[in-house]
PDB file of C-alpha atoms in Angstrom:
ATOM      1  CA  MET A   1    -280.559 -84.196  76.299  1.00 49.00           C
ATOM      2  CA  LEU A   2    -277.272 -85.239  78.172  1.00 52.00           C
ATOM      3  CA  LEU A   3    -279.223 -87.691  80.381  1.00 54.00           C
ATOM      4  CA  LEU A   4    -279.363 -90.702  78.612  1.00 55.00           C
ATOM      5  CA  PRO A   5    -276.143 -90.842  77.152  1.00 59.00           C
ATOM      6  CA  PHE A   6    -274.935 -90.689  80.494  1.00 52.00           C
ATOM      7  CA  LEU A   7    -276.901 -93.366  81.410  1.00 53.00           C
ATOM      8  CA  CYS A   8    -275.751 -95.271  78.822  1.00 56.00           C
ATOM      9  CA  SER A   9    -272.318 -95.171  79.708  1.00 54.00           C
ATOM     10  CA  LEU A  10    -273.094 -96.647  83.134  1.00 54.00           C
ATOM     11  CA  SER A  11    -274.999 -99.371  82.146  1.00 56.00           C
ATOM     12  CA  GLY A  12    -272.866-101.672  83.832  1.00 59.00           C
ATOM     13  CA  VAL A  13    -273.355-100.364  87.235  1.00 60.00           C
ATOM     14  CA  PRO A  14    -276.350-102.111  87.988  1.00 60.00           C
ATOM     15  CA  LEU A  15    -275.184-105.524  87.065  1.00 61.00           C
ATOM     16  CA  GLN A  16    -271.909-104.982  89.234  1.00 70.00           C
ATOM     17  CA  PHE A  17    -274.217-103.537  92.148  1.00 64.00           C
ATOM     18  CA  LEU A  18    -276.647-106.754  91.857  1.00 62.00           C
ATOM     19  CA  ARG A  19    -273.472-109.235  91.778  1.00 68.00           C
ATOM     20  CA  VAL A  20    -272.690-107.896  95.438  1.00 66.00           C
ATOM     21  CA  THR A  21    -275.764-107.286  96.724  1.00 70.00           C
ATOM     22  CA  LYS A  22    -277.913-110.396  95.058  1.00 70.00           C
ATOM     23  CA  GLN A  23    -277.966-112.486  98.426  1.00 77.00           C
ATOM     24  CA  TYR A  24    -280.055-109.885 100.389  1.00 82.00           C
ATOM     25  CA  LEU A  25    -281.107-107.003  97.884  1.00 88.00           C
ATOM     26  CA  PRO A  26    -284.635-108.814  97.692  1.00 88.00           C
ATOM     27  CA  HIS A  27    -284.750-109.518 101.715  1.00 90.00           C
ATOM     28  CA  VAL A  28    -283.750-105.317 101.927  1.00 92.00           C
ATOM     29  CA  ALA A  29    -286.570-104.294  99.280  1.00 93.00           C
ATOM     30  CA  ARG A  30    -289.460-106.319 101.300  1.00 94.00           C
ATOM     31  CA  LEU A  31    -288.391-104.925 104.422  1.00 95.00           C
ATOM     32  CA  CYS A  32    -288.497-101.227 103.114  1.00 95.00           C
ATOM     33  CA  LEU A  33    -291.247-101.835 101.417  1.00 94.00           C
ATOM     34  CA  ILE A  34    -293.331-102.968 104.067  1.00 95.00           C
ATOM     35  CA  SER A  35    -292.186-100.707 106.772  1.00 95.00           C
ATOM     36  CA  THR A  36    -294.992 -97.833 106.511  1.00 94.00           C
ATOM     37  CA  PHE A  37    -297.415-100.752 107.196  1.00 96.00           C
ATOM     38  CA  LEU A  38    -295.157-101.934 110.318  1.00 95.00           C
ATOM     39  CA  GLU A  39    -294.875 -98.762 111.619  1.00 94.00           C
ATOM     40  CA  ASP A  40    -298.468 -97.793 111.511  1.00 94.00           C
ATOM     41  CA  GLY A  41    -299.748-101.000 112.897  1.00 95.00           C
ATOM     42  CA  ILE A  42    -297.238-100.672 115.761  1.00 94.00           C
ATOM     43  CA  ARG A  43    -298.673 -96.756 116.213  1.00 92.00           C
ATOM     44  CA  MET A  44    -302.006 -98.002 116.122  1.00 92.00           C
ATOM     45  CA  TRP A  45    -301.341 -99.840 119.285  1.00 93.00           C
ATOM     46  CA  PHE A  46    -299.770 -97.077 121.208  1.00 92.00           C
ATOM     47  CA  GLN A  47    -302.153 -94.795 119.986  1.00 90.00           C
ATOM     48  CA  TRP A  48    -305.418 -96.837 120.048  1.00 93.00           C
ATOM     49  CA  SER A  49    -307.356 -94.360 121.917  1.00 93.00           C
ATOM     50  CA  GLU A  50    -306.676 -91.216 119.591  1.00 92.00           C
ATOM     51  CA  GLN A  51    -307.205 -93.024 116.342  1.00 92.00           C
ATOM     52  CA  ARG A  52    -310.289 -94.416 117.645  1.00 94.00           C
ATOM     53  CA  ASP A  53    -311.706 -90.820 118.648  1.00 94.00           C
ATOM     54  CA  TYR A  54    -310.437 -89.456 115.414  1.00 91.00           C
ATOM     55  CA  ILE A  55    -312.070 -91.952 113.357  1.00 93.00           C
ATOM     56  CA  ASP A  56    -315.581 -91.418 115.745  1.00 92.00           C
ATOM     57  CA  ALA A  57    -315.315 -87.755 115.802  1.00 92.00           C
ATOM     58  CA  THR A  58    -314.872 -87.706 111.743  1.00 90.00           C
ATOM     59  CA  TRP A  59    -317.622 -90.219 110.902  1.00 92.00           C
ATOM     60  CA  ASN A  60    -319.627 -90.040 113.900  1.00 92.00           C
ATOM     61  CA  CYS A  61    -319.709 -93.922 113.603  1.00 90.00           C
ATOM     62  CA  GLY A  62    -319.446 -94.514 117.671  1.00 91.00           C
ATOM     63  CA  TYR A  63    -316.807 -96.237 119.965  1.00 90.00           C
ATOM     64  CA  PHE A  64    -317.607 -99.486 118.582  1.00 93.00           C
ATOM     65  CA  LEU A  65    -317.202 -99.169 114.815  1.00 94.00           C
ATOM     66  CA  ALA A  66    -314.105 -96.668 115.403  1.00 94.00           C
ATOM     67  CA  SER A  67    -312.781 -99.490 117.676  1.00 94.00           C
ATOM     68  CA  ILE A  68    -313.449-102.145 114.977  1.00 95.00           C
ATOM     69  CA  PHE A  69    -311.601 -99.649 112.441  1.00 94.00           C
ATOM     70  CA  VAL A  70    -308.327 -99.183 114.466  1.00 95.00           C
ATOM     71  CA  PHE A  71    -308.526-103.346 115.187  1.00 96.00           C
ATOM     72  CA  ILE A  72    -308.556-104.092 111.499  1.00 95.00           C
ATOM     73  CA  ASN A  73    -305.544-101.692 110.569  1.00 95.00           C
ATOM     74  CA  LEU A  74    -303.397-103.033 113.380  1.00 96.00           C
ATOM     75  CA  PHE A  75    -303.761-106.510 112.853  1.00 96.00           C
ATOM     76  CA  GLY A  76    -304.147-106.401 109.155  1.00 96.00           C
ATOM     77  CA  GLN A  77    -300.797-104.465 108.608  1.00 96.00           C
ATOM     78  CA  LEU A  78    -298.992-106.101 111.508  1.00 96.00           C
ATOM     79  CA  SER A  79    -300.138-109.583 109.989  1.00 97.00           C
ATOM     80  CA  GLY A  80    -299.409-108.672 106.412  1.00 96.00           C
ATOM     81  CA  CYS A  81    -296.195-107.671 107.246  1.00 96.00           C
ATOM     82  CA  ILE A  82    -295.165-110.846 109.341  1.00 96.00           C
ATOM     83  CA  LEU A  83    -296.383-112.826 106.421  1.00 95.00           C
ATOM     84  CA  VAL A  84    -294.615-111.042 103.777  1.00 95.00           C
ATOM     85  CA  LEU A  85    -291.076-111.303 105.923  1.00 93.00           C
ATOM     86  CA  SER A  86    -291.235-114.925 106.625  1.00 92.00           C
ATOM     87  CA  ARG A  87    -292.428-115.350 102.898  1.00 91.00           C
ATOM     88  CA  ASN A  88    -296.033-117.320 103.781  1.00 92.00           C
ATOM     89  CA  PHE A  89    -299.175-116.813 101.808  1.00 93.00           C
ATOM     90  CA  VAL A  90    -297.246-113.370 100.186  1.00 93.00           C
ATOM     91  CA  GLN A  91    -300.237-113.169  97.762  1.00 93.00           C
ATOM     92  CA  TYR A  92    -302.900-113.287 100.349  1.00 95.00           C
ATOM     93  CA  ALA A  93    -300.853-110.801 102.505  1.00 96.00           C
ATOM     94  CA  CYS A  94    -300.686-108.446  99.503  1.00 95.00           C
ATOM     95  CA  PHE A  95    -304.566-108.407  99.187  1.00 95.00           C
ATOM     96  CA  GLY A  96    -305.016-107.550 102.715  1.00 96.00           C
ATOM     97  CA  LEU A  97    -302.393-104.447 102.534  1.00 96.00           C
ATOM     98  CA  PHE A  98    -304.281-103.379  99.293  1.00 96.00           C
ATOM     99  CA  GLY A  99    -307.356-103.491 101.393  1.00 95.00           C
ATOM    100  CA  ILE A 100    -305.812-101.543 103.950  1.00 95.00           C
ATOM    101  CA  ILE A 101    -304.615 -98.865 101.562  1.00 94.00           C
ATOM    102  CA  ALA A 102    -308.336 -98.776 100.231  1.00 93.00           C
ATOM    103  CA  LEU A 103    -309.547 -98.337 103.657  1.00 92.00           C
ATOM    104  CA  GLN A 104    -307.752 -95.669 104.944  1.00 91.00           C
ATOM    105  CA  THR A 105    -307.723 -93.402 101.698  1.00 90.00           C
ATOM    106  CA  ILE A 106    -311.369 -93.295 102.193  1.00 90.00           C
ATOM    107  CA  ALA A 107    -311.342 -93.230 106.215  1.00 89.00           C
ATOM    108  CA  TYR A 108    -308.735 -90.595 106.353  1.00 87.00           C
ATOM    109  CA  SER A 109    -310.136 -88.646 103.176  1.00 82.00           C
ATOM    110  CA  ILE A 110    -306.793 -89.280 101.376  1.00 80.00           C
ATOM    111  CA  LEU A 111    -308.994 -89.564  98.165  1.00 76.00           C
ATOM    112  CA  TRP A 112    -309.363 -85.681  98.199  1.00 81.00           C
ATOM    113  CA  ASP A 113    -306.166 -84.746  98.770  1.00 82.00           C
ATOM    114  CA  LEU A 114    -303.792 -85.283  95.745  1.00 84.00           C
ATOM    115  CA  LYS A 115    -300.610 -85.616  97.070  1.00 83.00           C
ATOM    116  CA  PHE A 116    -301.126 -88.492  99.667  1.00 85.00           C
ATOM    117  CA  LEU A 117    -303.269 -89.889  96.997  1.00 88.00           C
ATOM    118  CA  MET A 118    -300.401 -90.069  94.799  1.00 89.00           C
ATOM    119  CA  ARG A 119    -298.249 -91.346  97.461  1.00 87.00           C
ATOM    120  CA  ASN A 120    -300.687 -94.411  98.356  1.00 90.00           C
ATOM    121  CA  LEU A 121    -300.842 -94.973  94.658  1.00 91.00           C
ATOM    122  CA  ALA A 122    -297.249 -95.176  94.565  1.00 91.00           C
ATOM    123  CA  LEU A 123    -297.296 -97.706  97.831  1.00 92.00           C
ATOM    124  CA  GLY A 124    -299.938 -99.962  95.834  1.00 93.00           C
ATOM    125  CA  GLY A 125    -297.279-100.047  93.044  1.00 93.00           C
ATOM    126  CA  GLY A 126    -295.107-101.559  95.471  1.00 92.00           C
ATOM    127  CA  LEU A 127    -297.295-104.089  96.491  1.00 94.00           C
ATOM    128  CA  LEU A 128    -297.863-104.835  93.002  1.00 93.00           C
ATOM    129  CA  LEU A 129    -294.303-105.677  92.372  1.00 92.00           C
ATOM    130  CA  LEU A 130    -294.187-107.751  95.374  1.00 92.00           C
ATOM    131  CA  LEU A 131    -297.019-109.845  94.229  1.00 92.00           C
ATOM    132  CA  ALA A 132    -295.617-110.265  90.870  1.00 89.00           C
ATOM    133  CA  GLU A 133    -292.109-111.775  93.108  1.00 86.00           C
ATOM    134  CA  SER A 134    -294.094-114.011  94.630  1.00 85.00           C
ATOM    135  CA  ARG A 135    -295.793-115.373  91.443  1.00 78.00           C
ATOM    136  CA  SER A 136    -292.400-115.723  89.841  1.00 63.00           C
ATOM    137  CA  GLU A 137    -291.585-117.791  93.280  1.00 56.00           C
ATOM    138  CA  GLY A 138    -294.526-120.078  92.995  1.00 49.00           C
ATOM    139  CA  LYS A 139    -293.440-120.901  89.323  1.00 49.00           C
ATOM    140  CA  SER A 140    -289.904-121.864  90.355  1.00 43.00           C
ATOM    141  CA  MET A 141    -290.781-124.682  92.331  1.00 38.00           C
ATOM    142  CA  PHE A 142    -291.746-126.553  88.948  1.00 38.00           C
ATOM    143  CA  ALA A 143    -288.357-125.812  87.651  1.00 40.00           C
ATOM    144  CA  GLY A 144    -287.086-127.729  84.501  1.00 42.00           C
ATOM    145  CA  VAL A 145    -291.275-128.670  83.716  1.00 40.00           C
ATOM    146  CA  PRO A 146    -291.766-126.905  80.236  1.00 39.00           C
ATOM    147  CA  THR A 147    -293.747-123.689  80.519  1.00 41.00           C
ATOM    148  CA  MET A 148    -295.196-121.107  78.136  1.00 40.00           C
ATOM    149  CA  ARG A 149    -293.571-117.837  78.289  1.00 47.00           C
ATOM    150  CA  GLU A 150    -293.762-115.310  81.010  1.00 48.00           C
ATOM    151  CA  SER A 151    -297.408-114.976  81.867  1.00 51.00           C
ATOM    152  CA  SER A 152    -299.298-111.689  81.102  1.00 72.00           C
ATOM    153  CA  PRO A 153    -300.836-111.127  84.497  1.00 81.00           C
ATOM    154  CA  LYS A 154    -296.926-110.963  85.880  1.00 83.00           C
ATOM    155  CA  GLN A 155    -295.618-108.826  83.373  1.00 86.00           C
ATOM    156  CA  TYR A 156    -298.956-106.508  83.320  1.00 87.00           C
ATOM    157  CA  MET A 157    -298.427-106.291  87.231  1.00 89.00           C
ATOM    158  CA  GLN A 158    -294.862-105.192  86.956  1.00 89.00           C
ATOM    159  CA  LEU A 159    -295.876-102.596  84.444  1.00 89.00           C
ATOM    160  CA  GLY A 160    -298.679-101.552  86.817  1.00 91.00           C
ATOM    161  CA  GLY A 161    -296.023-101.421  89.593  1.00 91.00           C
ATOM    162  CA  ARG A 162    -293.649 -99.167  87.919  1.00 91.00           C
ATOM    163  CA  VAL A 163    -296.242 -96.813  86.602  1.00 90.00           C
ATOM    164  CA  LEU A 164    -297.780 -96.365  90.464  1.00 92.00           C
ATOM    165  CA  LEU A 165    -294.284 -96.143  91.855  1.00 88.00           C
ATOM    166  CA  VAL A 166    -293.166 -92.682  89.786  1.00 85.00           C
ATOM    167  CA  LEU A 167    -296.358 -91.130  91.114  1.00 87.00           C
ATOM    168  CA  MET A 168    -294.265 -90.438  94.166  1.00 83.00           C
ATOM    169  CA  PHE A 169    -291.867 -88.334  92.204  1.00 81.00           C
ATOM    170  CA  MET A 170    -294.333 -86.166  90.915  1.00 78.00           C
ATOM    171  CA  THR A 171    -295.224 -85.292  94.405  1.00 78.00           C
ATOM    172  CA  LEU A 172    -291.484 -83.809  94.565  1.00 73.00           C
ATOM    173  CA  LEU A 173    -291.520 -81.663  91.963  1.00 69.00           C
ATOM    174  CA  HIS A 174    -291.018 -78.146  92.411  1.00 65.00           C
ATOM    175  CA  PHE A 175    -292.391 -75.565  90.138  1.00 66.00           C
ATOM    176  CA  ASP A 176    -290.176 -72.467  90.841  1.00 69.00           C
ATOM    177  CA  SER A 177    -287.519 -70.811  88.858  1.00 73.00           C
ATOM    178  CA  SER A 178    -284.503 -71.441  91.074  1.00 76.00           C
ATOM    179  CA  PHE A 179    -281.783 -73.322  88.918  1.00 77.00           C
ATOM    180  CA  PHE A 180    -281.635 -76.179  91.345  1.00 74.00           C
ATOM    181  CA  SER A 181    -285.452 -77.016  91.146  1.00 75.00           C
ATOM    182  CA  ILE A 182    -285.686 -76.662  87.543  1.00 80.00           C
ATOM    183  CA  LEU A 183    -282.202 -78.938  87.220  1.00 78.00           C
ATOM    184  CA  GLN A 184    -283.998 -81.399  89.676  1.00 77.00           C
ATOM    185  CA  ASN A 185    -287.214 -81.524  87.824  1.00 79.00           C
ATOM    186  CA  ILE A 186    -285.698 -82.240  84.303  1.00 84.00           C
ATOM    187  CA  VAL A 187    -283.481 -84.785  85.703  1.00 82.00           C
ATOM    188  CA  GLY A 188    -286.172 -86.609  88.139  1.00 81.00           C
ATOM    189  CA  THR A 189    -288.895 -86.540  84.865  1.00 85.00           C
ATOM    190  CA  ALA A 190    -286.493 -88.034  82.737  1.00 87.00           C
ATOM    191  CA  LEU A 191    -285.410 -90.933  85.275  1.00 87.00           C
ATOM    192  CA  ILE A 192    -289.278 -91.580  86.380  1.00 88.00           C
ATOM    193  CA  ILE A 193    -289.937 -91.733  82.123  1.00 89.00           C
ATOM    194  CA  LEU A 194    -287.266 -94.108  81.793  1.00 90.00           C
ATOM    195  CA  VAL A 195    -288.641 -96.524  84.622  1.00 90.00           C
ATOM    196  CA  ALA A 196    -292.319 -95.920  83.557  1.00 88.00           C
ATOM    197  CA  ILE A 197    -291.525 -97.479  79.935  1.00 89.00           C
ATOM    198  CA  GLY A 198    -288.690 -99.748  81.121  1.00 88.00           C
ATOM    199  CA  PHE A 199    -285.579 -98.413  79.211  1.00 88.00           C
ATOM    200  CA  LYS A 200    -282.373 -98.689  81.046  1.00 86.00           C
ATOM    201  CA  THR A 201    -284.669 -99.641  84.130  1.00 89.00           C
ATOM    202  CA  LYS A 202    -282.268-100.775  86.523  1.00 89.00           C
ATOM    203  CA  LEU A 203    -279.603 -98.034  86.493  1.00 89.00           C
ATOM    204  CA  ALA A 204    -282.800 -95.347  86.547  1.00 90.00           C
ATOM    205  CA  ALA A 205    -284.416 -96.932  89.439  1.00 91.00           C
ATOM    206  CA  LEU A 206    -281.247 -97.331  91.120  1.00 91.00           C
ATOM    207  CA  THR A 207    -280.706 -93.909  90.561  1.00 90.00           C
ATOM    208  CA  LEU A 208    -283.807 -93.023  91.897  1.00 89.00           C
ATOM    209  CA  VAL A 209    -283.525 -94.842  94.972  1.00 92.00           C
ATOM    210  CA  ILE A 210    -280.133 -92.995  96.190  1.00 91.00           C
ATOM    211  CA  TRP A 211    -282.093 -89.767  94.853  1.00 87.00           C
ATOM    212  CA  LEU A 212    -285.183 -90.319  97.083  1.00 87.00           C
ATOM    213  CA  PHE A 213    -283.295 -91.992  99.953  1.00 91.00           C
ATOM    214  CA  ALA A 214    -281.189 -88.436 100.162  1.00 90.00           C
ATOM    215  CA  ILE A 215    -284.308 -86.338  99.842  1.00 87.00           C
ATOM    216  CA  ASN A 216    -285.997 -88.614 102.765  1.00 90.00           C
ATOM    217  CA  ILE A 217    -283.354 -88.185 104.977  1.00 93.00           C
ATOM    218  CA  TYR A 218    -283.107 -84.522 104.806  1.00 89.00           C
ATOM    219  CA  PHE A 219    -286.630 -83.621 104.463  1.00 87.00           C
ATOM    220  CA  ASN A 220    -288.216 -86.048 106.974  1.00 90.00           C
ATOM    221  CA  ALA A 221    -285.856 -86.060 109.549  1.00 93.00           C
ATOM    222  CA  PHE A 222    -288.499 -87.029 112.446  1.00 94.00           C
ATOM    223  CA  TRP A 223    -285.884 -88.145 114.686  1.00 94.00           C
ATOM    224  CA  THR A 224    -284.661 -83.978 115.087  1.00 94.00           C
ATOM    225  CA  ILE A 225    -288.690 -83.134 116.220  1.00 94.00           C
ATOM    226  CA  PRO A 226    -289.648 -83.522 119.810  1.00 93.00           C
ATOM    227  CA  VAL A 227    -292.185 -86.619 119.988  1.00 89.00           C
ATOM    228  CA  TYR A 228    -294.978 -84.517 121.447  1.00 88.00           C
ATOM    229  CA  LYS A 229    -295.169 -82.273 118.646  1.00 91.00           C
ATOM    230  CA  PRO A 230    -297.616 -82.960 115.776  1.00 87.00           C
ATOM    231  CA  MET A 231    -294.831 -82.543 112.946  1.00 92.00           C
ATOM    232  CA  HIS A 232    -293.042 -85.395 114.558  1.00 92.00           C
ATOM    233  CA  ASP A 233    -295.739 -87.722 113.555  1.00 89.00           C
ATOM    234  CA  PHE A 234    -296.376 -86.147 109.869  1.00 89.00           C
ATOM    235  CA  LEU A 235    -292.854 -86.376 109.275  1.00 91.00           C
ATOM    236  CA  LYS A 236    -292.496 -90.023 110.691  1.00 93.00           C
ATOM    237  CA  TYR A 237    -295.359 -91.267 108.467  1.00 89.00           C
ATOM    238  CA  ASP A 238    -293.922 -89.354 105.402  1.00 89.00           C
ATOM    239  CA  PHE A 239    -290.594 -90.882 105.775  1.00 93.00           C
ATOM    240  CA  PHE A 240    -291.565 -94.505 106.222  1.00 94.00           C
ATOM    241  CA  GLN A 241    -294.000 -94.062 103.527  1.00 90.00           C
ATOM    242  CA  THR A 242    -291.130 -93.256 100.955  1.00 89.00           C
ATOM    243  CA  MET A 243    -288.782 -95.610 102.687  1.00 93.00           C
ATOM    244  CA  SER A 244    -291.993 -98.102 101.432  1.00 92.00           C
ATOM    245  CA  VAL A 245    -291.613 -96.581  97.827  1.00 90.00           C
ATOM    246  CA  ILE A 246    -287.710 -97.260  97.744  1.00 92.00           C
ATOM    247  CA  GLY A 247    -288.301-100.749  98.777  1.00 93.00           C
ATOM    248  CA  GLY A 248    -290.459-101.365  95.525  1.00 91.00           C
ATOM    249  CA  LEU A 249    -287.806 -99.361  93.203  1.00 91.00           C
ATOM    250  CA  LEU A 250    -285.274-101.400  95.019  1.00 92.00           C
ATOM    251  CA  LEU A 251    -287.594-104.745  93.438  1.00 91.00           C
ATOM    252  CA  VAL A 252    -287.167-103.289  90.384  1.00 91.00           C
ATOM    253  CA  VAL A 253    -283.682-103.418  90.651  1.00 90.00           C
ATOM    254  CA  ALA A 254    -283.890-106.855  91.690  1.00 87.00           C
ATOM    255  CA  LEU A 255    -285.922-108.197  89.595  1.00 85.00           C
ATOM    256  CA  GLY A 256    -285.833-106.050  86.568  1.00 84.00           C
ATOM    257  CA  PRO A 257    -288.513-104.008  84.434  1.00 85.00           C
ATOM    258  CA  GLY A 258    -290.408-107.510  83.316  1.00 81.00           C
ATOM    259  CA  GLY A 259    -291.985-108.572  79.867  1.00 80.00           C
ATOM    260  CA  VAL A 260    -293.557-105.193  78.665  1.00 81.00           C
ATOM    261  CA  SER A 261    -290.805-103.141  78.738  1.00 84.00           C
ATOM    262  CA  MET A 262    -288.111-101.396  76.295  1.00 81.00           C
ATOM    263  CA  ASP A 263    -285.370-103.460  77.814  1.00 78.00           C
ATOM    264  CA  GLU A 264    -287.170-106.768  77.096  1.00 77.00           C
ATOM    265  CA  LYS A 265    -288.104-105.718  73.378  1.00 73.00           C
ATOM    266  CA  LYS A 266    -284.730-104.871  72.986  1.00 69.00           C
ATOM    267  CA  LYS A 267    -283.770-108.302  73.242  1.00 64.00           C
ATOM    268  CA  GLU A 268    -286.094-109.510  70.340  1.00 60.00           C
ATOM    269  CA  TRP A 269    -284.446-107.095  68.403  1.00 53.00           C
TER     270      TRP A 269
END
């Protein structure tokens, strides 16, 4: 397999990238990660009646309960985004956004759509990484105080975040016999395995960021579709959800894979 030697030859690329971007990469990662919640919260504001009517028609729950649902989504997402960007009560914001994902998964019947379910799980993986980052920042307040080795909850949050993030790429695999599709599937599968097991993690994650961003711009160009067409909203939703996964991968690039990874184990060998 030629991909692994190629990645080894480029192992210095993430370090150079981090040297140049370390000042603002975590901020860009957080902004990308919460972008889908920000866009959806704003959409709830401007499409209040449409969203309320859809929930009422789907669940036959009446205007009052449907309005409560829309309000929870609007307030929960926008307030969570503000807290994450301002770096205040980030852990509470993450739990709140986890709740929004669960609520939408049930309300919009995403649970029965494998593609959307996997993408929602990938989004949850990004939040897990953000939660792990917030735990690191909390510990940094006690710099100089002797501590035990990195806590296992954070390590396993990073592992869970990495594994869930790669579910996004499983929805991009194309099962046809064209050479490009086969090549894309082989390379993509190799990269997501490397991220999941934590080997050459930063380089693999950075490669996936570039690949996913290019695919997102090409396939989800909602700005080319008139606003009044349903496809505009569909592509816009897909675009920002993909940007959130990109944000999670950028956190992997910025923070590393964590303790439960082959990259970390190599330091002990």
